[in-house]
Amino acid sequence: MELLAPVLGQAHRLAFAMLGNGAEAEDAVQEASLKAWKAFPRLRQGSDIRPWFFTITANECRQRRRNRWWRVDKGGDLPEVQSPDLVTDAAVLDLRQSLQRLPIDMKAVLALRYYLDMTFVDMARVLECSPQAAKSRTHRALARLRTDIPEDLGQ
Amino acid sequence: MNEQSFRELYRQAVGEPPPSHAVGPQRLPAADANPHRVPRLAVLAAGMLAILVVAALVGPRAWGHLNAAPVTPGSVASPVPAATPATPDFKACKLPVTVLGSSGGPGQAAITTTEGGFVDSRTGMYTRDPAYAPNPGTLAEYSASLRRWLPASHTMVAPDQRSYLSKKLLPYDPYEPERMRAVMPKGSPAYIAYQEKSLNDFQGTELHLVDVATGKDRLLWTFPGFIGVQSWDGNEIVVEASPARGGEQTNWLINSATGEAQSQPLTGGRERLVLAPDEVTQKGFSYQSTGSFRYEGRTHMLFITHPGGQLWIFYQTRDGGRVTIYRGTGSVPYGFVWPFGDRTGIWFGGRSDGSLSLTHWDAGSGLTSIALSGLPQPPQGDNRHLEVAPAGPCI
């Protein structure tokens, strides 16, 4: 399992960007680790562990968003809502609000591209699609944000 | 704004995650880890995810199509004339349920099974109903008055269960998952090209109302984007709508009789809890909304919070009041899933990684648990899981 250690930090960032909550992101990565641990025997020798584990993490985050009931299971450690009070920049606040309204899959795409600095080729491996499709999904997510951001977003 | 500028803005907006305790290998499970530590809902969600995966692959509009199958009048039992039955005794009635089975590891396509039937609340014995035939990717709800399964999920079914909603995508319904997967394997160039073209061509969604008894389909409303039905109380349907080409999400209130639609302010969602003054100021006060259900004529949201270390589960009434379902120090780790309100009270489902039982609540009797038996086995494979969800009023 030490194989996972180098990618756990980035997986946590991915989960945080998708879920918007540190405690929940931590939970998601833990569960993803557990799933990865159980699935390790099926990982082909020589496979790149990074996109494989990010796929599991992203799936875990989607799963949590899609089935709110998961969170009923949790004990007394309910996550607190992130406080936006520390940020006063209007553009940042606008973008934050827009991001909150994005579907979880679009959040994943933007996180991979702009939070984890992935190329479209690497994104495609996580998203299990073609690089062109990864690019299209990125542009589609940006298009959803565009009305909230006055200037054109770079392509 | 160039890409780098956006990246910087994005990072400010998202912020940095707090230090994680989960990123060290010491938190990873040992080889002999207790299997019950495995996420409680992992495989159910995998099962549901398998259903959702199709939607995830092709976009949210797929759900519209999945819910959109028309009634085939000849394929259902003859409707029973409308009647107002006496309120059944919740301890001696038959509860319609959907049973979801799943198996599969991460990175694998989950194997899922779905069937429906009835649970005898006296004994907890489940009996499969062969007439349960949901469309792929969706669940069915049993109409007590018409004595038949409706091919629509709960929020899409009218409160009187005599009609239901379906969505049709414009200009055409491109997503027919079962057929598509047969000819275009997931990830194949043909599949991706088809998916991309479909997304690019998407123009909007029609919302249709289908009369169960006659099968008559009536166009209710059209929106140039994606829509999701949030609730249906009386003749008020609340729809969340997102423009196809980006833009603000809006809420609409649609009259189910006339199709008249009114734009509604975004309220922050029915999921928002009306906080008491001391809760507003209480540092760290937190809660979760965990699901909606229709009860006593209105859609309510269920909430969970932990004041003073207690577990408190309640629903919020329209005027902001709270009705407690459970409050105490006990642990109810797997209860309170799949809420469904009927005239006897509120039913909750169960899960095989918790307690395979149904739970009933009403204000007079409180909580009653009914252990289940006679359930099918989940499909063979890793992470086998079974879930039972109430799917109609107890009859």
CSV table of C-alpha atoms in Angstrom, one decimal, chain A residues 1-2 4-5 8-10 12-13 16-18 21-27 29-39 42 52 55-56 59-60 62-64 66-82 87 89 91-93 95-96 98-99 101 103 105-107 110-118 120 127-130 132-133 136-138 140 142-145 147-155, chain B residues 1-3 6-7 9-25 27-33 35 37-46 48-49 52-53 55-57 60-61 104-108 186-187 192 195-196 199-200 226 230 242-249 266 271 283-292 301-302 304-306 311 313 332-339 348 351 382-383 387:
chain,number,residue,atom,x,y,z
A,1,MET,CA,0.0,0.0,0.0
A,2,GLU,CA,3.0,2.3,0.2
A,4,LEU,CA,-0.4,4.9,-2.8
A,5,ALA,CA,1.6,7.2,-0.6
A,8,LEU,CA,-2.6,10.5,-1.7
A,9,GLY,CA,-1.9,14.2,-1.3
A,10,GLN,CA,-3.1,14.9,-4.8
A,12,HIS,CA,-7.0,14.6,-1.4
A,13,ARG,CA,-6.8,17.8,-3.4
A,16,PHE,CA,-11.5,18.6,-1.8
A,17,ALA,CA,-12.1,20.4,-5.1
A,18,MET,CA,-15.0,18.1,-5.9
A,21,ASN,CA,-15.1,20.2,2.4
A,22,GLY,CA,-11.9,19.0,4.0
A,23,ALA,CA,-13.3,16.5,6.3
A,24,GLU,CA,-15.5,14.9,3.7
A,25,ALA,CA,-12.6,14.9,1.2
A,26,GLU,CA,-10.5,13.1,3.8
A,27,ASP,CA,-13.2,10.5,4.2
A,29,VAL,CA,-9.8,9.5,0.1
A,30,GLN,CA,-9.8,7.0,2.9
A,31,GLU,CA,-12.6,5.1,1.4
A,32,ALA,CA,-10.9,5.3,-2.0
A,33,SER,CA,-7.8,3.9,-0.4
A,34,LEU,CA,-9.7,1.0,1.0
A,35,LYS,CA,-11.2,0.2,-2.3
A,36,ALA,CA,-7.9,0.5,-4.0
A,37,TRP,CA,-6.4,-1.8,-1.4
A,38,LYS,CA,-9.0,-4.4,-2.2
A,39,ALA,CA,-8.6,-4.0,-5.9
A,42,ARG,CA,-6.5,-6.8,-10.2
A,52,TRP,CA,-6.1,4.5,-11.6
A,55,THR,CA,-10.4,7.5,-11.0
A,56,ILE,CA,-11.4,5.6,-7.8
A,59,ASN,CA,-15.9,7.9,-8.3
A,60,GLU,CA,-16.0,7.9,-4.6
A,62,ARG,CA,-19.4,11.3,-7.2
A,63,GLN,CA,-21.0,8.5,-5.2
A,64,ARG,CA,-21.1,10.6,-2.1
A,66,ARG,CA,-25.2,11.3,-5.7
A,67,ASN,CA,-26.4,9.4,-2.7
A,68,ARG,CA,-26.8,11.8,0.2
A,69,TRP,CA,-27.7,8.8,2.4
A,70,TRP,CA,-24.1,7.8,2.7
A,71,ARG,CA,-23.7,10.7,5.0
A,72,VAL,CA,-26.3,9.5,7.4
A,73,ASP,CA,-23.9,6.7,8.3
A,74,LYS,CA,-21.3,9.1,9.6
A,75,GLY,CA,-20.9,9.6,13.3
A,76,GLY,CA,-20.7,12.9,15.1
A,77,ASP,CA,-18.0,14.3,12.9
A,78,LEU,CA,-20.2,16.1,10.5
A,79,PRO,CA,-18.3,18.5,8.2
A,80,GLU,CA,-18.7,22.2,8.7
A,81,VAL,CA,-19.6,24.4,5.8
A,82,GLN,CA,-16.6,26.2,4.4
A,87,VAL,CA,-12.0,35.9,0.9
A,89,ASP,CA,-12.2,39.4,-3.8
A,91,ALA,CA,-14.2,37.6,-8.7
A,92,VAL,CA,-13.1,34.8,-6.4
A,93,LEU,CA,-16.4,34.8,-4.6
A,95,LEU,CA,-16.3,31.9,-9.1
A,96,ARG,CA,-16.7,30.0,-5.9
A,98,SER,CA,-20.4,29.3,-9.6
A,99,LEU,CA,-18.3,26.3,-8.8
A,101,ARG,CA,-23.5,25.1,-8.7
A,103,PRO,CA,-22.4,19.3,-11.5
A,105,ASP,CA,-18.5,15.6,-12.9
A,106,MET,CA,-17.7,19.1,-14.1
A,107,LYS,CA,-16.0,19.9,-10.8
A,110,LEU,CA,-11.9,21.4,-13.6
A,111,ALA,CA,-10.0,20.1,-10.6
A,112,LEU,CA,-8.0,17.7,-12.7
A,113,ARG,CA,-7.1,20.5,-15.1
A,114,TYR,CA,-6.6,23.5,-12.9
A,115,TYR,CA,-6.0,22.1,-9.5
A,116,LEU,CA,-3.8,19.1,-10.4
A,117,ASP,CA,-2.4,20.7,-13.5
A,118,MET,CA,-3.0,17.6,-15.7
A,120,PHE,CA,-5.7,16.3,-21.4
A,127,LEU,CA,-11.9,10.1,-16.9
A,128,GLU,CA,-11.7,7.0,-19.0
A,129,CYS,CA,-12.3,8.8,-22.2
A,130,SER,CA,-10.3,10.2,-25.2
A,132,GLN,CA,-10.3,15.1,-27.2
A,133,ALA,CA,-13.3,14.2,-25.0
A,136,SER,CA,-14.4,18.9,-24.7
A,137,ARG,CA,-15.5,18.3,-21.1
A,138,THR,CA,-13.2,21.0,-19.8
A,140,ARG,CA,-18.1,22.5,-21.5
A,142,LEU,CA,-15.8,26.4,-18.5
A,143,ALA,CA,-18.8,27.3,-20.7
A,144,ARG,CA,-21.1,26.7,-17.7
A,145,LEU,CA,-19.0,29.1,-15.7
A,147,THR,CA,-21.7,33.7,-17.6
A,148,ASP,CA,-20.4,34.3,-14.2
A,149,ILE,CA,-17.0,35.4,-15.3
A,150,PRO,CA,-16.9,38.6,-17.4
A,151,GLU,CA,-13.9,37.9,-19.5
A,152,ASP,CA,-13.4,35.0,-21.9
A,153,LEU,CA,-11.7,32.1,-20.3
A,154,GLY,CA,-8.6,30.9,-22.0
A,155,GLN,CA,-8.9,27.8,-24.2
B,1,MET,CA,-8.6,35.9,-19.1
B,2,ASN,CA,-6.0,33.4,-20.1
B,3,GLU,CA,-5.8,29.9,-18.8
B,6,PHE,CA,-8.1,31.4,-14.6
B,7,ARG,CA,-6.0,28.7,-12.9
B,9,LEU,CA,-8.5,32.4,-9.8
B,10,TYR,CA,-9.8,28.9,-9.6
B,11,ARG,CA,-7.3,28.0,-6.9
B,12,GLN,CA,-8.2,31.0,-4.9
B,13,ALA,CA,-11.9,30.1,-5.2
B,14,VAL,CA,-11.4,26.5,-4.2
B,15,GLY,CA,-8.8,27.2,-1.6
B,16,GLU,CA,-6.3,24.8,-0.2
B,17,PRO,CA,-7.6,21.7,1.6
B,18,PRO,CA,-6.8,21.6,5.3
B,19,PRO,CA,-4.1,19.2,6.4
B,20,SER,CA,-5.3,15.7,5.9
B,21,HIS,CA,-4.9,12.8,8.3
B,22,ALA,CA,-5.8,10.5,5.5
B,23,VAL,CA,-2.8,10.9,3.3
B,24,GLY,CA,-0.4,8.9,5.4
B,25,PRO,CA,-0.1,5.2,4.8
B,27,ARG,CA,-4.3,5.2,8.0
B,28,LEU,CA,-4.6,2.6,5.3
B,29,PRO,CA,-6.3,-0.7,6.3
B,30,ALA,CA,-4.3,-3.6,7.4
B,31,ALA,CA,-4.6,-6.9,5.6
B,32,ASP,CA,-6.9,-8.3,8.2
B,33,ALA,CA,-9.0,-5.2,8.5
B,35,PRO,CA,-14.6,-5.9,6.6
B,37,ARG,CA,-15.1,-1.0,8.3
B,38,VAL,CA,-15.7,-1.0,4.6
B,39,PRO,CA,-17.9,1.9,3.6
B,40,ARG,CA,-21.3,1.2,4.6
B,41,LEU,CA,-22.9,2.1,1.4
B,42,ALA,CA,-20.1,1.4,-0.9
B,43,VAL,CA,-21.6,-1.3,-2.9
B,44,LEU,CA,-25.1,-0.1,-2.9
B,45,ALA,CA,-23.8,3.1,-4.3
B,46,ALA,CA,-21.8,1.0,-6.7
B,48,MET,CA,-26.8,2.7,-7.9
B,49,LEU,CA,-23.7,4.1,-9.5
B,52,LEU,CA,-25.9,6.3,-12.7
B,53,VAL,CA,-22.8,5.5,-14.6
B,55,ALA,CA,-26.0,8.9,-16.9
B,56,ALA,CA,-22.5,10.0,-15.9
B,57,LEU,CA,-21.1,8.8,-19.2
B,60,PRO,CA,-27.6,14.2,-16.9
B,61,ARG,CA,-30.1,14.2,-19.7
B,104,GLY,CA,-18.2,-5.3,-8.2
B,105,GLY,CA,-14.9,-3.8,-7.2
B,106,PRO,CA,-13.7,-0.3,-8.0
B,107,GLY,CA,-12.8,0.2,-11.6
B,108,GLN,CA,-15.1,-2.6,-12.6
B,186,LYS,CA,-18.0,2.0,-23.6
B,187,GLY,CA,-14.9,4.0,-24.4
B,192,ILE,CA,-17.3,8.8,-27.7
B,195,GLN,CA,-21.8,11.0,-27.1
B,196,GLU,CA,-20.0,14.1,-28.2
B,199,LEU,CA,-24.1,16.6,-26.4
B,200,ASN,CA,-23.4,19.2,-29.1
B,226,PHE,CA,-31.5,20.3,-18.5
B,230,GLN,CA,-37.4,18.3,-7.2
B,242,SER,CA,-30.0,24.6,-16.2
B,243,PRO,CA,-29.5,26.2,-19.6
B,244,ALA,CA,-28.0,23.9,-22.2
B,245,ARG,CA,-25.2,26.3,-23.1
B,246,GLY,CA,-24.3,27.5,-19.7
B,247,GLY,CA,-25.9,30.2,-17.5
B,248,GLU,CA,-27.7,30.6,-14.3
B,249,GLN,CA,-29.6,27.7,-12.8
B,266,LEU,CA,-33.4,30.2,-5.9
B,271,GLU,CA,-32.3,21.3,1.9
B,283,LYS,CA,-19.8,27.8,16.4
B,284,GLY,CA,-19.4,24.6,14.5
B,285,PHE,CA,-23.1,23.8,14.4
B,286,SER,CA,-23.5,21.5,11.5
B,287,TYR,CA,-26.2,19.4,9.9
B,288,GLN,CA,-26.9,17.4,6.9
B,289,SER,CA,-29.9,17.1,4.7
B,290,THR,CA,-30.2,13.5,3.9
B,291,GLY,CA,-33.2,13.0,1.6
B,292,SER,CA,-36.7,14.2,0.8
B,301,MET,CA,-36.5,17.2,3.9
B,302,LEU,CA,-35.0,14.9,6.5
B,304,ILE,CA,-29.5,14.9,10.8
B,305,THR,CA,-27.5,16.7,13.4
B,306,HIS,CA,-25.6,15.9,16.5
B,311,LEU,CA,-28.1,11.9,17.3
B,313,ILE,CA,-33.0,13.0,13.1
B,332,VAL,CA,-28.6,4.2,14.2
B,333,PRO,CA,-25.9,3.7,11.7
B,334,TYR,CA,-27.9,2.2,8.9
B,335,GLY,CA,-31.4,3.3,9.4
B,336,PHE,CA,-33.3,6.1,7.8
B,337,VAL,CA,-32.5,5.4,4.2
B,338,TRP,CA,-35.0,5.7,1.4
B,339,PRO,CA,-37.8,7.5,3.3
B,348,PHE,CA,-37.4,3.7,5.9
B,351,ARG,CA,-29.1,-2.3,3.7
B,382,ASP,CA,-16.8,-8.8,-4.9
B,383,ASN,CA,-18.5,-6.4,-2.5
B,387,GLU,CA,-30.6,-2.8,-0.4
